[in-house]
Short mmCIF file of C-alpha atoms in Angstrom, two decimals:
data_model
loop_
_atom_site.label_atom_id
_atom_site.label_comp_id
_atom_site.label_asym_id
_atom_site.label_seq_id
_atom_site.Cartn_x
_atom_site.Cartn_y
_atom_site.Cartn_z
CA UNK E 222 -15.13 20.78 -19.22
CA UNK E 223 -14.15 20.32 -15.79
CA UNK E 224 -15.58 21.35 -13.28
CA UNK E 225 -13.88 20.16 -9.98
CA UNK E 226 -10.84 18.35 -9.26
CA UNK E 227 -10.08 16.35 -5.98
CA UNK E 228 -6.42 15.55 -4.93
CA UNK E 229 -6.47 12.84 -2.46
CA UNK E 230 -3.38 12.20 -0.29
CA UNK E 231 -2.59 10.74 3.08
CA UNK E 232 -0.47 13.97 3.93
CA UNK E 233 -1.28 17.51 3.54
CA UNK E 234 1.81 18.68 5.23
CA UNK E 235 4.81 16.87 2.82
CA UNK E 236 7.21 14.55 4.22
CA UNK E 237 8.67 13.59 0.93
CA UNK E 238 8.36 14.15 -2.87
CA UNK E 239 5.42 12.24 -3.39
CA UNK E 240 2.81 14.43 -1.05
CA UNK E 241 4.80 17.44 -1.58
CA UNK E 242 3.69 16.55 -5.10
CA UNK E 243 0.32 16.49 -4.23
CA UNK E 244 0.40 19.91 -2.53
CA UNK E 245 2.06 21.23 -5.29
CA UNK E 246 -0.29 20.08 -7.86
CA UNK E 247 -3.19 21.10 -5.96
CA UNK E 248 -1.78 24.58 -5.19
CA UNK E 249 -1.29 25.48 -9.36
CA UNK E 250 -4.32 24.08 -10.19
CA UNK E 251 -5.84 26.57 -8.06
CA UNK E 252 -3.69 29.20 -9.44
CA UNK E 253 -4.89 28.57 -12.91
CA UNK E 254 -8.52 28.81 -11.73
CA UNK E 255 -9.77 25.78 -11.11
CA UNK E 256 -12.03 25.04 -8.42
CA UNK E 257 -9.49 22.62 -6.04
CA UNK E 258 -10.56 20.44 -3.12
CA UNK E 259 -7.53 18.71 -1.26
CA UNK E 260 -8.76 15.40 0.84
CA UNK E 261 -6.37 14.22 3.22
CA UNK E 262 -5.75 11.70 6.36
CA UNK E 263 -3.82 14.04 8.07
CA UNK E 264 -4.86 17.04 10.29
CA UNK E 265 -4.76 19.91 6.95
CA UNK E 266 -3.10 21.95 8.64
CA UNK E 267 -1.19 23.18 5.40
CA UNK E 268 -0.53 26.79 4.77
CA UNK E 269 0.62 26.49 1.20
CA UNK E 270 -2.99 24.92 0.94
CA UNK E 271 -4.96 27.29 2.48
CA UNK E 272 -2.88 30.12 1.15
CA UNK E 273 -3.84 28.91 -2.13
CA UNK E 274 -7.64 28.79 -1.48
CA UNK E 275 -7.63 25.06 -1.93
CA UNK E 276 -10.50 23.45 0.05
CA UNK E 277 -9.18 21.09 2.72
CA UNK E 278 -10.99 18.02 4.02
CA UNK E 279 -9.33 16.17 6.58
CA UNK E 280 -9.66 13.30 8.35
CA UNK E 281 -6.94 14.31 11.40
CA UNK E 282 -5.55 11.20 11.68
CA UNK E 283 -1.74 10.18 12.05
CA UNK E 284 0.81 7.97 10.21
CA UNK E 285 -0.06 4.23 10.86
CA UNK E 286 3.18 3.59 12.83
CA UNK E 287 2.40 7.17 14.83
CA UNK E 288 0.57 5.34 17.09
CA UNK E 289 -0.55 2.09 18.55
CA UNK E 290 0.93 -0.97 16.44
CA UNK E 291 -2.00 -2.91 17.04
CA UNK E 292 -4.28 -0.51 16.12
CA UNK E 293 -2.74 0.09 13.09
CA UNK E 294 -2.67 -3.22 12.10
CA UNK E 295 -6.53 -2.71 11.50
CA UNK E 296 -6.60 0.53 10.23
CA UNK E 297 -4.10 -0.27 8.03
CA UNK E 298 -6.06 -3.12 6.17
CA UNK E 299 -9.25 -0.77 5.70
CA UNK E 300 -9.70 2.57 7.49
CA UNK E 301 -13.29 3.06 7.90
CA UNK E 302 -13.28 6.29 8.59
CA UNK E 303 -11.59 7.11 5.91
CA UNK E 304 -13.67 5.20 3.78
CA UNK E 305 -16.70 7.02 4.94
CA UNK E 306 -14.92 10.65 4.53
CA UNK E 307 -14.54 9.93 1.06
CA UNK E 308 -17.85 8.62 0.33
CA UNK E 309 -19.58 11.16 1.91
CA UNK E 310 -18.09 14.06 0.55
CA UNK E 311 -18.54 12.38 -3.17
CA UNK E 312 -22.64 11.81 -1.99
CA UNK E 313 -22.40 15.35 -1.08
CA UNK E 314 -20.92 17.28 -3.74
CA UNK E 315 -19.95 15.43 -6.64
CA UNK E 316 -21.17 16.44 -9.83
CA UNK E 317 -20.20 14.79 -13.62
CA UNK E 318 -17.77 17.25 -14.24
CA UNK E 319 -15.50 16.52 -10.96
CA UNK E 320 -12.62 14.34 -11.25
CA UNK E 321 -10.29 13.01 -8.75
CA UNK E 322 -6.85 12.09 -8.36
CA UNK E 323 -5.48 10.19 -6.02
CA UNK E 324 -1.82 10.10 -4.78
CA UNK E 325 -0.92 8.63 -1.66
CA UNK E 326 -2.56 5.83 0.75
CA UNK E 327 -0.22 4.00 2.48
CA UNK E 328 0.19 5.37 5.06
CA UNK E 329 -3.78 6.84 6.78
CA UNK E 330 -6.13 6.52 4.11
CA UNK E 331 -5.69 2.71 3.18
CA UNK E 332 -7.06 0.83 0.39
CA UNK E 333 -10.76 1.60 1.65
CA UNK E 334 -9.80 5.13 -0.54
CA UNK E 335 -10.89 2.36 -3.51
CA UNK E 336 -13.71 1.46 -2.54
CA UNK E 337 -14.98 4.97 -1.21
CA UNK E 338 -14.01 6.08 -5.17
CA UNK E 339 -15.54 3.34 -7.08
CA UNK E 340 -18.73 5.37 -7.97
CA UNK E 341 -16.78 7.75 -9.57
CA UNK E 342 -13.94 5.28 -11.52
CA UNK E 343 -14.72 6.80 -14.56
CA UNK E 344 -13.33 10.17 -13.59
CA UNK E 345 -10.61 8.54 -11.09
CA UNK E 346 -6.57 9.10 -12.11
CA UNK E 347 -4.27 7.62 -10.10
CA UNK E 348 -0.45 8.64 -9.74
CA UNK E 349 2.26 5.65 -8.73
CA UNK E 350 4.61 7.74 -6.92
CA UNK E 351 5.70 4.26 -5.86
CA UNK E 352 4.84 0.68 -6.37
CA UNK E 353 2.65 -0.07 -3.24
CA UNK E 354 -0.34 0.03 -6.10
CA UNK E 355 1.41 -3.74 -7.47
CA UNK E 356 3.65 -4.63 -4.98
CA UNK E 357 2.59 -5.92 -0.65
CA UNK E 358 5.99 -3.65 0.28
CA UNK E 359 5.99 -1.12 -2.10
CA UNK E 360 9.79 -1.33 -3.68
CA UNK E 361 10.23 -4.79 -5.35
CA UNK E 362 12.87 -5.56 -3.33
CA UNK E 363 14.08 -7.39 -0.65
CA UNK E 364 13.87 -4.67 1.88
CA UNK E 365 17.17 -5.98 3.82
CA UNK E 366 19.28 -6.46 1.27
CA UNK E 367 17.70 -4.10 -1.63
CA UNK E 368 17.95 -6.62 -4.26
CA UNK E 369 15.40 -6.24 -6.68
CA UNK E 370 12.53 -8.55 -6.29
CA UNK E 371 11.30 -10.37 -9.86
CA UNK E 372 8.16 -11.87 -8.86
CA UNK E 373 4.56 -11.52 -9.76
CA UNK E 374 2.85 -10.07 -6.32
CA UNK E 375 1.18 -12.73 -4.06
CA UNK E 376 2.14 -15.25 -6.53
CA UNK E 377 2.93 -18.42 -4.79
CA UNK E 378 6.76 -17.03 -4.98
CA UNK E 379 6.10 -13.67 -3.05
CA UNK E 380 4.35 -15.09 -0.78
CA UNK E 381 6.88 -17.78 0.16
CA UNK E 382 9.65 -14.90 -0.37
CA UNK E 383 11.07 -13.62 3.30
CA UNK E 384 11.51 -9.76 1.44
CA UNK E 385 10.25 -7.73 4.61
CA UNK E 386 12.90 -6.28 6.83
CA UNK E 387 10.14 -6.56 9.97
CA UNK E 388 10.04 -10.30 9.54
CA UNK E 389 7.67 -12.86 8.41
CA UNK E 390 4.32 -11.73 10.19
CA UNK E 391 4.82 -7.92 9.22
CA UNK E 392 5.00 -9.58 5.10
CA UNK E 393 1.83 -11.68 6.25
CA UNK E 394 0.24 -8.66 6.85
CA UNK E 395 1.18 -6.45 3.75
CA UNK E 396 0.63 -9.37 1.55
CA UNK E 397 -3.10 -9.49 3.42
CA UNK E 398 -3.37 -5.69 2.71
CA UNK E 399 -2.61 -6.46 -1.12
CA UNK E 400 -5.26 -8.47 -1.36
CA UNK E 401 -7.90 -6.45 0.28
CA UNK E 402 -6.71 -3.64 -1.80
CA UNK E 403 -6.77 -5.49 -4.99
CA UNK E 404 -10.05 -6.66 -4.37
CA UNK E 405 -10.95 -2.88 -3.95
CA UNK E 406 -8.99 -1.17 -6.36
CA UNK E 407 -9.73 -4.16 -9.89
CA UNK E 408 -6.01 -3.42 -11.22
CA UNK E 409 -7.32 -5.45 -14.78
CA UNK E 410 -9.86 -2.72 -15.19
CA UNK E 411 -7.55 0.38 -13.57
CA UNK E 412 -8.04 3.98 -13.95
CA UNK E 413 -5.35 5.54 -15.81
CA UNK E 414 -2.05 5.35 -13.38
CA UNK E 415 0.49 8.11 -14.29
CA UNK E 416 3.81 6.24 -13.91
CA UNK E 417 6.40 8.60 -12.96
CA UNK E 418 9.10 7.17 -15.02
CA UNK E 419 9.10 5.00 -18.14
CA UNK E 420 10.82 2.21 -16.32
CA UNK E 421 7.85 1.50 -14.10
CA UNK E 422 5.75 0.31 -16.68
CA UNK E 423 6.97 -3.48 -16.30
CA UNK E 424 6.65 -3.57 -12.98
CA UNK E 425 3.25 -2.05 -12.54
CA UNK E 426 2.21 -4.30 -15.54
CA UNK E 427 3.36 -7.58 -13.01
CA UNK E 428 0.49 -6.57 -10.66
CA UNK E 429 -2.25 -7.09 -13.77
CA UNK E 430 -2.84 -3.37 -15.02
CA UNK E 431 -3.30 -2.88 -18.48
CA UNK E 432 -0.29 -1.16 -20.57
CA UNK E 433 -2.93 1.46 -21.78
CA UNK E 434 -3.87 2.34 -18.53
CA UNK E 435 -0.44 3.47 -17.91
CA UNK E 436 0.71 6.45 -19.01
CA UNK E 437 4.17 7.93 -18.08
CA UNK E 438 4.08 11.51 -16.77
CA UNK E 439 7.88 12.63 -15.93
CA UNK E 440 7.80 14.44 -12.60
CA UNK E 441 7.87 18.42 -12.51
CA UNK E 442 11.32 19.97 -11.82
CA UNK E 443 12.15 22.98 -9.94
CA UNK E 444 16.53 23.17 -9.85
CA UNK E 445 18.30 24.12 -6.77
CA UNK E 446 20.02 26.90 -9.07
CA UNK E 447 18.66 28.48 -12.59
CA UNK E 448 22.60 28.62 -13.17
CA UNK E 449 25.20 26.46 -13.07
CA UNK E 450 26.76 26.09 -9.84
CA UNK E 451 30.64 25.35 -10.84
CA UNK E 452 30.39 22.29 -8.88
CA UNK E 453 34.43 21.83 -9.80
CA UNK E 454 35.21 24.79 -7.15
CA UNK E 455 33.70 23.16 -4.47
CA UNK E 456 33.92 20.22 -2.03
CA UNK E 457 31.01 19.22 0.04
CA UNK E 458 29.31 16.27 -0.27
CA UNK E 459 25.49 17.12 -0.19
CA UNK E 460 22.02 14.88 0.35
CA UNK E 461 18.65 15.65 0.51
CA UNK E 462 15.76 13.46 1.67
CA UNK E 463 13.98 12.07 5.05
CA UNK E 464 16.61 10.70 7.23
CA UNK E 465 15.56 6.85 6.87
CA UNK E 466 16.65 3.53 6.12
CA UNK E 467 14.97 4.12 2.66
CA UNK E 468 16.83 7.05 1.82
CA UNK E 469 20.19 5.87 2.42
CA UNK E 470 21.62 8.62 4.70
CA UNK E 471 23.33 6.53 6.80
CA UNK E 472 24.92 4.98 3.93
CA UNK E 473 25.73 8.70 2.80
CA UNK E 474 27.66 9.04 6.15
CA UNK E 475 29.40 5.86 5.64
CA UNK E 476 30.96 7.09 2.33
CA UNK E 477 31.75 10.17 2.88
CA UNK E 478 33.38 9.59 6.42
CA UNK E 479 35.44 6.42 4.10
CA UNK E 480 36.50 9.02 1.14
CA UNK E 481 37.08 11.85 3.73
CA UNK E 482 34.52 14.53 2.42
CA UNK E 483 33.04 17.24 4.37
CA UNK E 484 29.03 16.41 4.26
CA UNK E 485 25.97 18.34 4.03
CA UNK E 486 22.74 16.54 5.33
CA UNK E 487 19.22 18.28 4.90
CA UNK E 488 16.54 16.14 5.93
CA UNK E 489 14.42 14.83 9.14
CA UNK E 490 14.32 11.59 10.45
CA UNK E 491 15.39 8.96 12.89
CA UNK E 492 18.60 8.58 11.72
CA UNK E 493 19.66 11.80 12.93
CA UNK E 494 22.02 10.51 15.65
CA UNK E 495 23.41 7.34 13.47
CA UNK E 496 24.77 9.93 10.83
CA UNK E 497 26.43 11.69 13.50
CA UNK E 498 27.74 8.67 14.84
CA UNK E 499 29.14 7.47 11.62
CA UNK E 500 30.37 10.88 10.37
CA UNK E 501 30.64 13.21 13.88
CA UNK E 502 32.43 16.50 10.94
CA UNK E 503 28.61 16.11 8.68
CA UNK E 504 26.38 19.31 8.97
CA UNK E 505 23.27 17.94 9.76
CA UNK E 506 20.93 21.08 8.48
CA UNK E 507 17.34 19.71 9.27
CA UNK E 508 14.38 20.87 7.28
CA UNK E 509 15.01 23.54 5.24
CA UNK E 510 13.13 25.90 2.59
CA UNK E 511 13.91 26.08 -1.19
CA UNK E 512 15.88 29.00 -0.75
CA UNK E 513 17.82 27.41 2.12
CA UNK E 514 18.47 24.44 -0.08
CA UNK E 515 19.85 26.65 -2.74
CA UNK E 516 22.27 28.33 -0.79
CA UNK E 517 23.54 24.83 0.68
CA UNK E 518 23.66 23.19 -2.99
CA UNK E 519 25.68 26.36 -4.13
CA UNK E 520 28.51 24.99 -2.23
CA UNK E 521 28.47 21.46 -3.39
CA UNK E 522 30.65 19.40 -5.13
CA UNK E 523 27.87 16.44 -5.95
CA UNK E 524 24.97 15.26 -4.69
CA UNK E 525 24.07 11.70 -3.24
CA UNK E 526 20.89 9.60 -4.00
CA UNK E 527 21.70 6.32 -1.87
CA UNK E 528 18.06 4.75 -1.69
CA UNK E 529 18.59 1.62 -0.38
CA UNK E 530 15.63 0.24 -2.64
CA UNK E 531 14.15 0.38 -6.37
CA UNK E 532 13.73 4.25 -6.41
CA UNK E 533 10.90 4.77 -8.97
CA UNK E 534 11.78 8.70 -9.43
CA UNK E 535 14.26 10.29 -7.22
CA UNK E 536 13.10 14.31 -7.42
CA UNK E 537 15.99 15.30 -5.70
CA UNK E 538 18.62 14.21 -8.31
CA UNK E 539 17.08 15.58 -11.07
CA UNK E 540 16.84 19.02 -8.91
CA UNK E 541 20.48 18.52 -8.28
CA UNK E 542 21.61 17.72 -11.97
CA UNK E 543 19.50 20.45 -13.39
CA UNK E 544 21.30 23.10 -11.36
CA UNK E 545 25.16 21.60 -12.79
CA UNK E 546 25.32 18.72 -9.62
CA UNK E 547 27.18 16.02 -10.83
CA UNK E 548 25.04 12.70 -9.16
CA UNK E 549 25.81 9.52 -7.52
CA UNK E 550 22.92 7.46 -7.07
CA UNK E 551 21.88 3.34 -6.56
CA UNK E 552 22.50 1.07 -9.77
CA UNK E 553 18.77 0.46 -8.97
CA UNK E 554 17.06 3.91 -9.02
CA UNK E 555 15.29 3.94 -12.34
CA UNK E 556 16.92 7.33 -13.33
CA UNK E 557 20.82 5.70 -13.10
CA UNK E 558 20.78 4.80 -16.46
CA UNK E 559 19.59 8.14 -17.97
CA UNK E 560 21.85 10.40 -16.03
CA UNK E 561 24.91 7.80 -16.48
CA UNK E 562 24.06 8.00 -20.07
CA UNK E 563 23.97 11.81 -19.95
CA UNK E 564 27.58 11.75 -18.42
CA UNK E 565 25.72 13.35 -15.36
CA UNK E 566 25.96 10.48 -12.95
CA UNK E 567 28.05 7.98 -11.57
CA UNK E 568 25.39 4.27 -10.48
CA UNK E 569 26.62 2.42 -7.52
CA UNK E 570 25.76 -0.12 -5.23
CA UNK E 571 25.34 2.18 -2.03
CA UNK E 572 25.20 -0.86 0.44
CA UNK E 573 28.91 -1.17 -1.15
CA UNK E 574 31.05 1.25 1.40
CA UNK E 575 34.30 1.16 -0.58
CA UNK E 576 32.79 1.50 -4.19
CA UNK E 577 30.30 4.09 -2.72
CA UNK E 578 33.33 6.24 -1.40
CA UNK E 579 35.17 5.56 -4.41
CA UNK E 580 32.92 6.92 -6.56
CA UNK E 581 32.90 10.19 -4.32
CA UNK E 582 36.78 10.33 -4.83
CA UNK E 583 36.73 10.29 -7.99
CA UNK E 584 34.60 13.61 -8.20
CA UNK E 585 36.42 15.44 -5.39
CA UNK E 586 40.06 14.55 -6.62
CA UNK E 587 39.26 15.40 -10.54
CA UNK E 588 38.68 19.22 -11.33
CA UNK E 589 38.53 18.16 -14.84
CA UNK E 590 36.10 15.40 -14.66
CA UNK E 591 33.86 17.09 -12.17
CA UNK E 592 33.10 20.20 -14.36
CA UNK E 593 32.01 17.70 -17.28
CA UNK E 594 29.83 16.21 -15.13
CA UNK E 595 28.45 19.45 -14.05
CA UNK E 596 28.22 20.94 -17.41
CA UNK E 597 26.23 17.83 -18.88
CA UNK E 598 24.16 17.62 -15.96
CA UNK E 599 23.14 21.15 -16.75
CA UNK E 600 22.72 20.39 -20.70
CA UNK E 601 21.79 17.24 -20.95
CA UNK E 602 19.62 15.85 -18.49
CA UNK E 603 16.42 18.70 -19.72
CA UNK E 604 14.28 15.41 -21.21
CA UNK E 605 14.37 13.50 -17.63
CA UNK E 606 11.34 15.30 -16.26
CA UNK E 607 8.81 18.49 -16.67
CA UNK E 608 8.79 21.91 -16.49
CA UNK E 609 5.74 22.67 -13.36
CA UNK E 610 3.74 24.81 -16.28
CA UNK E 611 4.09 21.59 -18.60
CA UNK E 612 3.18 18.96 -16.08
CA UNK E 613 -0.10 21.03 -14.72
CA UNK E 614 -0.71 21.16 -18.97
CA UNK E 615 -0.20 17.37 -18.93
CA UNK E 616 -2.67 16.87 -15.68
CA UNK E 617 -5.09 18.91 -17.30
CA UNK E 618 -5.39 17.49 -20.74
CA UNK E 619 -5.71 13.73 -18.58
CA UNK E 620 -8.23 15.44 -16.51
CA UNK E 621 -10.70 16.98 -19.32
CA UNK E 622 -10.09 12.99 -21.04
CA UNK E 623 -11.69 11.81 -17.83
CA UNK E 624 -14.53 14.24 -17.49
CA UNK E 625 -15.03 13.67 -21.23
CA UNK E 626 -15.57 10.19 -21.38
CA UNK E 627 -19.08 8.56 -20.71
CA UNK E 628 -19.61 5.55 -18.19
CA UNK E 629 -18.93 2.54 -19.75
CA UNK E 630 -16.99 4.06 -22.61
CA UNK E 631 -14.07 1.80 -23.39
CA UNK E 632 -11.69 4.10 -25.17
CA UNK E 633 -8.47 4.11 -27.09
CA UNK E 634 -5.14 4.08 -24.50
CA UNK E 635 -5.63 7.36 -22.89
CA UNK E 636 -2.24 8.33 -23.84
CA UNK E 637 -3.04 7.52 -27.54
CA UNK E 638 -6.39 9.90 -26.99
CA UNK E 639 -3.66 12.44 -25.63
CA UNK E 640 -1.52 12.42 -28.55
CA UNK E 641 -4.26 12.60 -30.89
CA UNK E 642 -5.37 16.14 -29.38
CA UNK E 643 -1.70 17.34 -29.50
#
């Protein structure tokens, strides 16, 4: 039975889907009883956590490039204080019935978070919001032209392979933080690592992890809209994400300005002032609540998902297509092929300007078209993620496995074990 369970995270306070993740999991957890403690690089100053009763242990520490560069070239490698946070608090209070489940390192808690958990591997689950658990710059992809990388990591190949946008010293580096981290983490013997979509598998399996120690968990799905919004009678042009090279919002503002379409941008980041440079008519909306977001995707016409780079998930699309959105979204994002399939989506190359806009014209100047799109989105797309109430089901049946299993038991596939209780 368990007892305890310990999300781990660099961020308390969520700068994209994959903390906001953590939050979220830690916060219905709570609500369905269970003791929660939430353990975190960042300052913990959450609300939803604390609201929640969740049990915050921070470290108070910033984003590595918050600060000084060289510093963070250390910290990076191995935060020590981190690594002692973590330890301590398992010498303090862990018991055989607490089980952890780590998110996000990145960015504070670096891969010392491995070896602070090793003690307690047996009981460890690990979620790959993103690839940084196989690959030195977390996308498999050459980060300045996004095309998708298909070598082993620190093979002889990577390492010779010029894929970081920061030049050859700042791939040095990550490559040197791979290794540390492998060391640490022992991918050949890995905890169970919830894959967020099916599609990861072969890339996570490139690093060394076992396929039974992956197990694909579908992300949980909240829509903008529990209705269709008649996405035909509209004609904005709407994205949603962190305004950063990543995310593609400047390559948004490209498009639209090209096709001519009013834009809707909700989102922080530094390329705030480029989007307004490329497209001075977009409504640049900032951070905004769920409700706010639901009254802005009300008046869409489609949603964009540019990522410039392999995008293992994409939460906001499926948010979008669930509430009648019709998509457009990279060829590479590993959900193209589903919602293109679903007649949902339209995939394009995003650093493409004139295919990108294109596509967008095609939605806005076909009434006809767009309410298919909208109507399948709405119908079709239901198998492309979870419920929240299913996914905190499908954490908690991996988490009683975990507490379940002995040390040094060598089990069936965890997700065979899973199906076999079902």
């Amino acid at each position: 039975m368990i007892g305890r369970i310990v999300q781990i995270n660099d961020l308390s306070d969520p700068k994209g889907g994959a903390s906001k993740l953590a939050v979220q999991a830690a916060c219905d957890l709570a609500a369905r009883g269970h003791q929660v403690t939430f353990i975190t690089g960042d300052a913990g100053d959450s609300r939803a956590l604390a609201d929640a009763g969740v049990e915050i242990v921070a470290l108070g520490q910033q984003r590595l490039l918050a600060g000084s560069r060289a510093k963070a070239m250390v910290t990076g490698l191995w935060n020590h204080a981190a690594h002692t946070m973590v330890r301590d608090w398992i010498a303090r209070h862990d018991t055989p019935a607490t089980v952890y489940h780590l998110h996000g390192w990145s960015q504070i808690l670096s891969p010392s978070v491995f070896g602070a958990l090793d003690p307690v591997r047996e009981r460890l689950v690990i979620s790959a919001h993103d690839f940084f658990l196989a690959c030195p710059n977390g996308a498999f992809a050459w980060l300045k032209s996004g095309e998708v990388c298909p070598h082993v990591p620190l093979s002889r190949a990577c390492l010779s392979t010029p894929c970081d946008r920061d030049g050859t010293a700042r791939k040095l580096w990550r490559s040197a933080r791979q290794a540390v981290q492998r060391r640490a983490y022992r991918p050949r013997s890995s905890p169970p690592v919830l894959a967020i979509h099916e599609g990861m598998r072969d890339f996570l399996a490139r690093a060394g992890i076992p396929a039974g120690s992956i197990i694909a968990l579908p992300n949980p799905v909240e829509p903008f809209s529990s209705r269709r919004i008649a996405a035909e009678h509209n004609r904005e042009v709407l994205f949603v994400g962190r305004l950063e090279e990543t995310k593609g919002a400047d390559l948004a503002a490209h498009a639209a300005a090209r096709a001519g379409a009013a834009l809707t941008v909700v989102g922080e980041g530094p390329l705030a002032d480029r989007i307004r440079q490329i497209h001075p008519a977009a409504r640049l909306m900032g951070r905004r609540s769920p409700a706010e977001i639901r009254d802005l995707a009300a008046n869409a016409r489609m949603l964009v998902m540019p990522s410039r780079y392999p995008e293992p998930f994409g939460l906001v699309a499926i948010e979008a297509a669930w509430s009648g959105l019709p998509v457009i979204l990279s060829r590479t994002a590993l959900l193209s092929d589903d919602l293109v399939a679903s007649g949902a989506g339209i995939a394009v190359d995003p650093r493409n300007v004139d295919a990108f806009a294109d596509a967008i014209r095609t939605i806005l100047q076909n009434d006809a078209l767009t309410r298919a799109m909208s109507e399948a989105a709405f119908i079709r797309t239901m198998s492309l993620a979870l419920t929240p109430s299913a996914w905190i089901d499908r954490l908690e049946a991996i988490f009683d496995e975990r507490v379940k299993m002995a040390p040094g038991d060598i089990p069936m596939a965890l997700e065979q074990r899973l199906q076999a209780h079902r």
